[in-house]
Amino acid sequence: MSAASSGAGATERVAVITGSSVGIGAAIAARFVAEGARVFGLARRPCPIDGVESVEVDLGDLAAIDAVIGRLLGAIERPVELHLIHNAAVMPQDSTVELRGAEVERALRINLVAPMLLTAGLRPRMGAGSSVVYIGSTLSEKAVPGRATYVVSKHGIVGLMRATAQDLFGQQIHTACVCPGFTDTEMLRPVLDANPELREAVLRMVSFGRLIDPEEIADVVTFVARTPALNGAVLHANLGQRES
């Protein structure tokens, strides 16, 4: 727990986490609850973590995002130490020469537009000590075939974080981008389970020979949220990967 959230007269500590119903998002929510924060979980399904205030929302729907911003502004009545964790993402299977326009548009709304709108909308409730943490990917700085929209959006997340650092300069709010590697989540697990050869190939790329636990990423994210020295940083949390 940060110094600002303990002791008499402490600043209220709040976390707003997108994609909180499973995987990395749920692990981050659990960590903030354990640290005594008030936690709002934004997802299409309720967050399973006790103590999280679930806000069910489709982040691909711009009108729904506007509505949830209004709801959060009403629930958080004044500036607080607010940690906004942009974790929600979808990963369509597509390529630069084989795209489905509606799917691309929806993915970009969820992966990029929603974080932009939520940050702008919740800025009035971000007091000194707040943070905006973006969840990127190994593919924020690399590419693989067959995941064009995801690669583009995760590259964009790094640019969005850097723009956030500039736009919040001098306001005592910091931002960073945490880029997980191969993490044992509901997004990756079905892909690897369906293809044992791919799973073995993936594990050979990782220095420790295993997938990352979502709780390990939660450790990194909560550290980043309380560490202003990392303002503007891109941090890869991937157990070490072999460069191809």
PDB file of C-alpha atoms in Angstrom:
ATOM      1  CA  MET A   1       0.000   0.000   0.000  1.00  0.00           C
ATOM      2  CA  SER A   2       1.286   3.439  -0.864  1.00  0.00           C
ATOM      3  CA  ALA A   3       2.090   5.976   1.809  1.00  0.00           C
ATOM      4  CA  ALA A   4      -0.776   8.124   0.540  1.00  0.00           C
ATOM      5  CA  SER A   5      -3.283   5.378   1.344  1.00  0.00           C
ATOM      6  CA  SER A   6      -2.300   4.710   4.968  1.00  0.00           C
ATOM      7  CA  GLY A   7      -2.558   6.599   8.209  1.00  0.00           C
ATOM      8  CA  ALA A   8      -4.879   9.289   9.511  1.00  0.00           C
ATOM      9  CA  GLY A   9      -6.273  11.684   6.954  1.00  0.00           C
ATOM     10  CA  ALA A  10      -5.044   9.510   4.111  1.00  0.00           C
ATOM     11  CA  THR A  11      -6.048  10.165   0.528  1.00  0.00           C
ATOM     12  CA  GLU A  12      -8.672   7.758  -0.739  1.00  0.00           C
ATOM     13  CA  ARG A  13      -7.164   5.174  -3.112  1.00  0.00           C
ATOM     14  CA  VAL A  14      -9.249   3.950  -6.053  1.00  0.00           C
ATOM     15  CA  ALA A  15      -8.470   1.590  -8.926  1.00  0.00           C
ATOM     16  CA  VAL A  16     -10.451   1.336 -12.153  1.00  0.00           C
ATOM     17  CA  ILE A  17      -9.493  -1.790 -14.108  1.00  0.00           C
ATOM     18  CA  THR A  18     -10.801  -2.766 -17.524  1.00  0.00           C
ATOM     19  CA  GLY A  19     -11.051  -6.405 -18.540  1.00  0.00           C
ATOM     20  CA  SER A  20     -11.306  -7.357 -14.876  1.00  0.00           C
ATOM     21  CA  SER A  21     -13.432 -10.498 -15.205  1.00  0.00           C
ATOM     22  CA  VAL A  22     -10.608 -12.940 -16.012  1.00  0.00           C
ATOM     23  CA  GLY A  23      -6.853 -13.409 -16.276  1.00  0.00           C
ATOM     24  CA  ILE A  24      -4.520 -10.483 -15.773  1.00  0.00           C
ATOM     25  CA  GLY A  25      -7.356  -8.051 -15.061  1.00  0.00           C
ATOM     26  CA  ALA A  26      -8.805 -10.194 -12.278  1.00  0.00           C
ATOM     27  CA  ALA A  27      -5.345 -10.698 -10.770  1.00  0.00           C
ATOM     28  CA  ILE A  28      -4.733  -6.932 -10.772  1.00  0.00           C
ATOM     29  CA  ALA A  29      -8.126  -6.334  -9.172  1.00  0.00           C
ATOM     30  CA  ALA A  30      -7.346  -8.847  -6.427  1.00  0.00           C
ATOM     31  CA  ARG A  31      -4.040  -7.147  -5.698  1.00  0.00           C
ATOM     32  CA  PHE A  32      -5.590  -3.676  -5.359  1.00  0.00           C
ATOM     33  CA  VAL A  33      -8.354  -5.051  -3.110  1.00  0.00           C
ATOM     34  CA  ALA A  34      -5.693  -6.681  -0.916  1.00  0.00           C
ATOM     35  CA  GLU A  35      -3.941  -3.315  -0.662  1.00  0.00           C
ATOM     36  CA  GLY A  36      -7.116  -1.657   0.623  1.00  0.00           C
ATOM     37  CA  ALA A  37      -8.153   0.252  -2.485  1.00  0.00           C
ATOM     38  CA  ARG A  38     -11.703   0.757  -3.661  1.00  0.00           C
ATOM     39  CA  VAL A  39     -11.796  -1.179  -6.933  1.00  0.00           C
ATOM     40  CA  PHE A  40     -14.104  -0.809  -9.921  1.00  0.00           C
ATOM     41  CA  GLY A  41     -13.936  -3.625 -12.451  1.00  0.00           C
ATOM     42  CA  LEU A  42     -15.086  -2.808 -15.990  1.00  0.00           C
ATOM     43  CA  ALA A  43     -15.932  -5.779 -18.198  1.00  0.00           C
ATOM     44  CA  ARG A  44     -18.795  -7.508 -19.978  1.00  0.00           C
ATOM     45  CA  ARG A  45     -18.980 -10.007 -17.108  1.00  0.00           C
ATOM     46  CA  PRO A  46     -18.746  -9.473 -13.328  1.00  0.00           C
ATOM     47  CA  CYS A  47     -15.342  -9.630 -11.697  1.00  0.00           C
ATOM     48  CA  PRO A  48     -15.089 -12.772  -9.514  1.00  0.00           C
ATOM     49  CA  ILE A  49     -12.960 -11.063  -6.850  1.00  0.00           C
ATOM     50  CA  ASP A  50     -14.707 -10.271  -3.567  1.00  0.00           C
ATOM     51  CA  GLY A  51     -14.671  -6.567  -2.841  1.00  0.00           C
ATOM     52  CA  VAL A  52     -14.632  -5.423  -6.468  1.00  0.00           C
ATOM     53  CA  GLU A  53     -17.487  -3.186  -7.627  1.00  0.00           C
ATOM     54  CA  SER A  54     -18.303  -4.703 -11.008  1.00  0.00           C
ATOM     55  CA  VAL A  55     -19.471  -2.366 -13.759  1.00  0.00           C
ATOM     56  CA  GLU A  56     -20.684  -4.383 -16.711  1.00  0.00           C
ATOM     57  CA  VAL A  57     -19.898  -2.603 -19.975  1.00  0.00           C
ATOM     58  CA  ASP A  58     -19.101  -3.391 -23.591  1.00  0.00           C
ATOM     59  CA  LEU A  59     -15.981  -1.328 -24.285  1.00  0.00           C
ATOM     60  CA  GLY A  60     -16.623  -1.681 -28.008  1.00  0.00           C
ATOM     61  CA  ASP A  61     -19.743   0.485 -27.631  1.00  0.00           C
ATOM     62  CA  LEU A  62     -18.921   4.199 -27.505  1.00  0.00           C
ATOM     63  CA  ALA A  63     -22.274   5.141 -25.978  1.00  0.00           C
ATOM     64  CA  ALA A  64     -21.755   2.562 -23.233  1.00  0.00           C
ATOM     65  CA  ILE A  65     -18.325   4.038 -22.474  1.00  0.00           C
ATOM     66  CA  ASP A  66     -19.853   7.500 -22.079  1.00  0.00           C
ATOM     67  CA  ALA A  67     -22.471   6.060 -19.728  1.00  0.00           C
ATOM     68  CA  VAL A  68     -19.928   4.253 -17.572  1.00  0.00           C
ATOM     69  CA  ILE A  69     -17.772   7.385 -17.310  1.00  0.00           C
ATOM     70  CA  GLY A  70     -20.800   9.239 -15.963  1.00  0.00           C
ATOM     71  CA  ARG A  71     -21.462   6.436 -13.496  1.00  0.00           C
ATOM     72  CA  LEU A  72     -17.865   6.466 -12.244  1.00  0.00           C
ATOM     73  CA  LEU A  73     -17.786  10.243 -11.909  1.00  0.00           C
ATOM     74  CA  GLY A  74     -20.889   9.962  -9.756  1.00  0.00           C
ATOM     75  CA  ALA A  75     -19.391   7.218  -7.609  1.00  0.00           C
ATOM     76  CA  ILE A  76     -16.039   8.996  -7.171  1.00  0.00           C
ATOM     77  CA  GLU A  77     -17.189  12.408  -6.054  1.00  0.00           C
ATOM     78  CA  ARG A  78     -13.871  14.236  -5.751  1.00  0.00           C
ATOM     79  CA  PRO A  79     -10.246  13.939  -6.890  1.00  0.00           C
ATOM     80  CA  VAL A  80      -8.538  10.926  -5.317  1.00  0.00           C
ATOM     81  CA  GLU A  81      -5.453   8.807  -5.830  1.00  0.00           C
ATOM     82  CA  LEU A  82      -6.931   7.024  -8.830  1.00  0.00           C
ATOM     83  CA  HIS A  83      -5.139   4.242 -10.687  1.00  0.00           C
ATOM     84  CA  LEU A  84      -6.614   3.606 -14.123  1.00  0.00           C
ATOM     85  CA  ILE A  85      -5.486   0.257 -15.526  1.00  0.00           C
ATOM     86  CA  HIS A  86      -6.196  -0.237 -19.233  1.00  0.00           C
ATOM     87  CA  ASN A  87      -6.110  -4.022 -19.519  1.00  0.00           C
ATOM     88  CA  ALA A  88      -9.046  -5.006 -21.747  1.00  0.00           C
ATOM     89  CA  ALA A  89      -8.148  -6.203 -25.245  1.00  0.00           C
ATOM     90  CA  VAL A  90      -9.272  -8.548 -27.973  1.00  0.00           C
ATOM     91  CA  MET A  91      -7.004 -10.416 -30.368  1.00  0.00           C
ATOM     92  CA  PRO A  92      -8.634 -11.203 -33.714  1.00  0.00           C
ATOM     93  CA  GLN A  93      -6.902 -13.571 -36.084  1.00  0.00           C
ATOM     94  CA  ASP A  94      -6.248 -11.546 -39.234  1.00  0.00           C
ATOM     95  CA  SER A  95      -3.511 -10.237 -41.495  1.00  0.00           C
ATOM     96  CA  THR A  96      -2.730  -7.091 -43.426  1.00  0.00           C
ATOM     97  CA  VAL A  97      -3.915  -8.806 -46.617  1.00  0.00           C
ATOM     98  CA  GLU A  98      -6.981 -10.537 -45.153  1.00  0.00           C
ATOM     99  CA  LEU A  99      -9.080  -8.282 -42.938  1.00  0.00           C
ATOM    100  CA  ARG A 100     -12.699  -8.076 -41.836  1.00  0.00           C
ATOM    101  CA  GLY A 101     -13.517  -4.393 -41.492  1.00  0.00           C
ATOM    102  CA  ALA A 102     -16.136  -4.640 -38.756  1.00  0.00           C
ATOM    103  CA  GLU A 103     -13.877  -6.875 -36.663  1.00  0.00           C
ATOM    104  CA  VAL A 104     -10.919  -4.518 -37.091  1.00  0.00           C
ATOM    105  CA  GLU A 105     -13.011  -1.511 -36.118  1.00  0.00           C
ATOM    106  CA  ARG A 106     -14.395  -3.189 -32.996  1.00  0.00           C
ATOM    107  CA  ALA A 107     -10.965  -4.389 -31.893  1.00  0.00           C
ATOM    108  CA  LEU A 108      -9.488  -0.914 -32.261  1.00  0.00           C
ATOM    109  CA  ARG A 109     -12.360   0.551 -30.258  1.00  0.00           C
ATOM    110  CA  ILE A 110     -11.723  -1.857 -27.386  1.00  0.00           C
ATOM    111  CA  ASN A 111      -7.922  -1.873 -27.535  1.00  0.00           C
ATOM    112  CA  LEU A 112      -7.275   1.826 -28.229  1.00  0.00           C
ATOM    113  CA  VAL A 113     -10.312   4.104 -28.334  1.00  0.00           C
ATOM    114  CA  ALA A 114     -11.760   2.952 -25.009  1.00  0.00           C
ATOM    115  CA  PRO A 115      -8.515   3.709 -23.107  1.00  0.00           C
ATOM    116  CA  MET A 116      -8.385   7.164 -24.666  1.00  0.00           C
ATOM    117  CA  LEU A 117     -11.984   7.982 -23.744  1.00  0.00           C
ATOM    118  CA  LEU A 118     -11.730   6.589 -20.221  1.00  0.00           C
ATOM    119  CA  THR A 119      -8.548   8.512 -19.447  1.00  0.00           C
ATOM    120  CA  ALA A 120     -10.031  11.774 -20.701  1.00  0.00           C
ATOM    121  CA  GLY A 121     -13.344  11.158 -18.957  1.00  0.00           C
ATOM    122  CA  LEU A 122     -11.880  10.247 -15.570  1.00  0.00           C
ATOM    123  CA  ARG A 123      -9.140  12.885 -15.515  1.00  0.00           C
ATOM    124  CA  PRO A 124     -11.259  15.199 -13.284  1.00  0.00           C
ATOM    125  CA  ARG A 125     -11.082  12.576 -10.513  1.00  0.00           C
ATOM    126  CA  MET A 126      -7.321  11.996 -10.721  1.00  0.00           C
ATOM    127  CA  GLY A 127      -5.554  13.746  -7.890  1.00  0.00           C
ATOM    128  CA  ALA A 128      -1.846  13.860  -7.126  1.00  0.00           C
ATOM    129  CA  GLY A 129      -0.352  10.370  -6.973  1.00  0.00           C
ATOM    130  CA  SER A 130      -2.708   8.931  -9.569  1.00  0.00           C
ATOM    131  CA  SER A 131      -1.496   6.795 -12.443  1.00  0.00           C
ATOM    132  CA  VAL A 132      -2.560   5.561 -15.866  1.00  0.00           C
ATOM    133  CA  VAL A 133      -1.137   2.105 -16.572  1.00  0.00           C
ATOM    134  CA  TYR A 134      -1.480   0.641 -20.046  1.00  0.00           C
ATOM    135  CA  ILE A 135      -1.186  -3.109 -20.602  1.00  0.00           C
ATOM    136  CA  GLY A 136       0.737  -3.679 -23.805  1.00  0.00           C
ATOM    137  CA  SER A 137       2.325  -6.870 -25.069  1.00  0.00           C
ATOM    138  CA  THR A 138       5.530  -8.308 -26.438  1.00  0.00           C
ATOM    139  CA  LEU A 139       3.810  -7.374 -29.701  1.00  0.00           C
ATOM    140  CA  SER A 140       3.905  -3.702 -28.721  1.00  0.00           C
ATOM    141  CA  GLU A 141       7.404  -3.651 -30.227  1.00  0.00           C
ATOM    142  CA  LYS A 142       7.411  -6.732 -32.460  1.00  0.00           C
ATOM    143  CA  ALA A 143       5.103  -8.453 -34.925  1.00  0.00           C
ATOM    144  CA  VAL A 144       4.020 -11.970 -35.801  1.00  0.00           C
ATOM    145  CA  PRO A 145       2.026 -13.156 -38.805  1.00  0.00           C
ATOM    146  CA  GLY A 146      -1.720 -13.508 -38.516  1.00  0.00           C
ATOM    147  CA  ARG A 147      -2.379 -10.956 -35.749  1.00  0.00           C
ATOM    148  CA  ALA A 148      -2.284  -7.678 -37.669  1.00  0.00           C
ATOM    149  CA  THR A 149      -4.967  -5.740 -35.809  1.00  0.00           C
ATOM    150  CA  TYR A 150      -3.664  -6.811 -32.401  1.00  0.00           C
ATOM    151  CA  VAL A 151      -0.091  -5.876 -33.331  1.00  0.00           C
ATOM    152  CA  VAL A 152      -1.193  -2.472 -34.620  1.00  0.00           C
ATOM    153  CA  SER A 153      -3.271  -1.762 -31.505  1.00  0.00           C
ATOM    154  CA  LYS A 154      -0.511  -2.802 -29.100  1.00  0.00           C
ATOM    155  CA  HIS A 155       2.021  -0.638 -30.931  1.00  0.00           C
ATOM    156  CA  GLY A 156      -0.571   2.123 -30.607  1.00  0.00           C
ATOM    157  CA  ILE A 157      -0.831   1.586 -26.849  1.00  0.00           C
ATOM    158  CA  VAL A 158       2.844   2.522 -26.471  1.00  0.00           C
ATOM    159  CA  GLY A 159       2.252   5.705 -28.465  1.00  0.00           C
ATOM    160  CA  LEU A 160      -0.839   6.465 -26.401  1.00  0.00           C
ATOM    161  CA  MET A 161       1.120   6.049 -23.169  1.00  0.00           C
ATOM    162  CA  ARG A 162       3.824   8.393 -24.409  1.00  0.00           C
ATOM    163  CA  ALA A 163       1.224  10.958 -25.447  1.00  0.00           C
ATOM    164  CA  THR A 164      -0.357  10.641 -21.997  1.00  0.00           C
ATOM    165  CA  ALA A 165       2.989  11.348 -20.333  1.00  0.00           C
ATOM    166  CA  GLN A 166       3.302  14.550 -22.359  1.00  0.00           C
ATOM    167  CA  ASP A 167      -0.285  15.699 -21.864  1.00  0.00           C
ATOM    168  CA  LEU A 168      -0.134  15.138 -18.083  1.00  0.00           C
ATOM    169  CA  PHE A 169       3.310  16.709 -17.700  1.00  0.00           C
ATOM    170  CA  GLY A 170       3.658  18.526 -14.376  1.00  0.00           C
ATOM    171  CA  GLN A 171       0.310  17.314 -13.018  1.00  0.00           C
ATOM    172  CA  GLN A 172       1.688  14.779 -10.499  1.00  0.00           C
ATOM    173  CA  ILE A 173       0.125  11.885 -12.415  1.00  0.00           C
ATOM    174  CA  HIS A 174       2.365   9.243 -13.957  1.00  0.00           C
ATOM    175  CA  THR A 175       1.896   6.702 -16.712  1.00  0.00           C
ATOM    176  CA  ALA A 176       3.681   3.639 -18.053  1.00  0.00           C
ATOM    177  CA  CYS A 177       3.109   0.642 -20.291  1.00  0.00           C
ATOM    178  CA  VAL A 178       3.562  -2.895 -18.958  1.00  0.00           C
ATOM    179  CA  CYS A 179       4.119  -5.436 -21.740  1.00  0.00           C
ATOM    180  CA  PRO A 180       3.447  -9.039 -20.646  1.00  0.00           C
ATOM    181  CA  GLY A 181       4.952 -11.953 -22.495  1.00  0.00           C
ATOM    182  CA  PHE A 182       3.292 -15.347 -22.854  1.00  0.00           C
ATOM    183  CA  THR A 183       0.859 -15.324 -19.934  1.00  0.00           C
ATOM    184  CA  ASP A 184      -1.415 -18.157 -18.834  1.00  0.00           C
ATOM    185  CA  THR A 185      -4.733 -16.459 -19.582  1.00  0.00           C
ATOM    186  CA  GLU A 186      -8.060 -17.288 -21.162  1.00  0.00           C
ATOM    187  CA  MET A 187      -6.873 -15.499 -24.311  1.00  0.00           C
ATOM    188  CA  LEU A 188      -3.698 -17.556 -24.861  1.00  0.00           C
ATOM    189  CA  ARG A 189      -4.469 -20.889 -23.220  1.00  0.00           C
ATOM    190  CA  PRO A 190      -7.027 -22.160 -25.792  1.00  0.00           C
ATOM    191  CA  VAL A 191      -4.632 -21.352 -28.640  1.00  0.00           C
ATOM    192  CA  LEU A 192      -1.816 -23.360 -27.045  1.00  0.00           C
ATOM    193  CA  ASP A 193      -4.044 -26.199 -25.863  1.00  0.00           C
ATOM    194  CA  ALA A 194      -5.310 -26.682 -29.396  1.00  0.00           C
ATOM    195  CA  ASN A 195      -1.787 -26.923 -30.795  1.00  0.00           C
ATOM    196  CA  PRO A 196       0.718 -28.836 -28.620  1.00  0.00           C
ATOM    197  CA  GLU A 197       3.525 -28.188 -31.101  1.00  0.00           C
ATOM    198  CA  LEU A 198       2.917 -24.446 -30.864  1.00  0.00           C
ATOM    199  CA  ARG A 199       2.890 -24.669 -27.074  1.00  0.00           C
ATOM    200  CA  GLU A 200       6.294 -26.392 -27.065  1.00  0.00           C
ATOM    201  CA  ALA A 201       7.649 -23.828 -29.520  1.00  0.00           C
ATOM    202  CA  VAL A 202       6.406 -20.985 -27.324  1.00  0.00           C
ATOM    203  CA  LEU A 203       7.944 -22.464 -24.179  1.00  0.00           C
ATOM    204  CA  ARG A 204      11.281 -22.869 -25.963  1.00  0.00           C
ATOM    205  CA  MET A 205      11.241 -19.119 -26.601  1.00  0.00           C
ATOM    206  CA  VAL A 206      10.958 -18.321 -22.876  1.00  0.00           C
ATOM    207  CA  SER A 207      14.106 -18.348 -20.774  1.00  0.00           C
ATOM    208  CA  PHE A 208      12.329 -19.970 -17.811  1.00  0.00           C
ATOM    209  CA  GLY A 209      10.518 -22.520 -19.978  1.00  0.00           C
ATOM    210  CA  ARG A 210       7.048 -21.715 -18.652  1.00  0.00           C
ATOM    211  CA  LEU A 211       4.121 -19.353 -19.057  1.00  0.00           C
ATOM    212  CA  ILE A 212       3.833 -16.307 -16.806  1.00  0.00           C
ATOM    213  CA  ASP A 213       1.223 -16.380 -14.054  1.00  0.00           C
ATOM    214  CA  PRO A 214      -1.283 -13.496 -14.180  1.00  0.00           C
ATOM    215  CA  GLU A 215      -0.373 -12.742 -10.554  1.00  0.00           C
ATOM    216  CA  GLU A 216       3.190 -11.994 -11.663  1.00  0.00           C
ATOM    217  CA  ILE A 217       1.907  -9.318 -14.032  1.00  0.00           C
ATOM    218  CA  ALA A 218      -0.294  -7.969 -11.229  1.00  0.00           C
ATOM    219  CA  ASP A 219       2.854  -7.603  -9.098  1.00  0.00           C
ATOM    220  CA  VAL A 220       4.460  -5.485 -11.811  1.00  0.00           C
ATOM    221  CA  VAL A 221       1.360  -3.359 -12.425  1.00  0.00           C
ATOM    222  CA  THR A 222       0.792  -2.498  -8.772  1.00  0.00           C
ATOM    223  CA  PHE A 223       4.476  -1.614  -8.421  1.00  0.00           C
ATOM    224  CA  VAL A 224       4.245   0.660 -11.461  1.00  0.00           C
ATOM    225  CA  ALA A 225       1.085   2.310 -10.110  1.00  0.00           C
ATOM    226  CA  ARG A 226       2.884   3.442  -6.947  1.00  0.00           C
ATOM    227  CA  THR A 227       6.192   4.380  -8.624  1.00  0.00           C
ATOM    228  CA  PRO A 228       6.213   7.812 -10.314  1.00  0.00           C
ATOM    229  CA  ALA A 229       9.875   7.370 -11.295  1.00  0.00           C
ATOM    230  CA  LEU A 230       8.640   5.066 -14.081  1.00  0.00           C
ATOM    231  CA  ASN A 231       6.676   7.863 -15.776  1.00  0.00           C
ATOM    232  CA  GLY A 232       6.834   7.280 -19.544  1.00  0.00           C
ATOM    233  CA  ALA A 233       8.469   3.855 -19.263  1.00  0.00           C
ATOM    234  CA  VAL A 234       7.809   0.732 -21.320  1.00  0.00           C
ATOM    235  CA  LEU A 235       8.416  -2.354 -19.160  1.00  0.00           C
ATOM    236  CA  HIS A 236       8.600  -5.858 -20.614  1.00  0.00           C
ATOM    237  CA  ALA A 237       7.501  -8.567 -18.184  1.00  0.00           C
ATOM    238  CA  ASN A 238       8.189 -11.746 -20.161  1.00  0.00           C
ATOM    239  CA  LEU A 239      10.605 -13.962 -18.177  1.00  0.00           C
ATOM    240  CA  GLY A 240      13.173 -13.294 -20.901  1.00  0.00           C
ATOM    241  CA  GLN A 241      12.496 -14.257 -24.511  1.00  0.00           C
ATOM    242  CA  ARG A 242      14.800 -15.582 -27.176  1.00  0.00           C
ATOM    243  CA  GLU A 243      15.221 -13.095 -30.004  1.00  0.00           C
ATOM    244  CA  SER A 244      14.447 -14.661 -33.363  1.00  0.00           C
TER     245      SER A 244
END
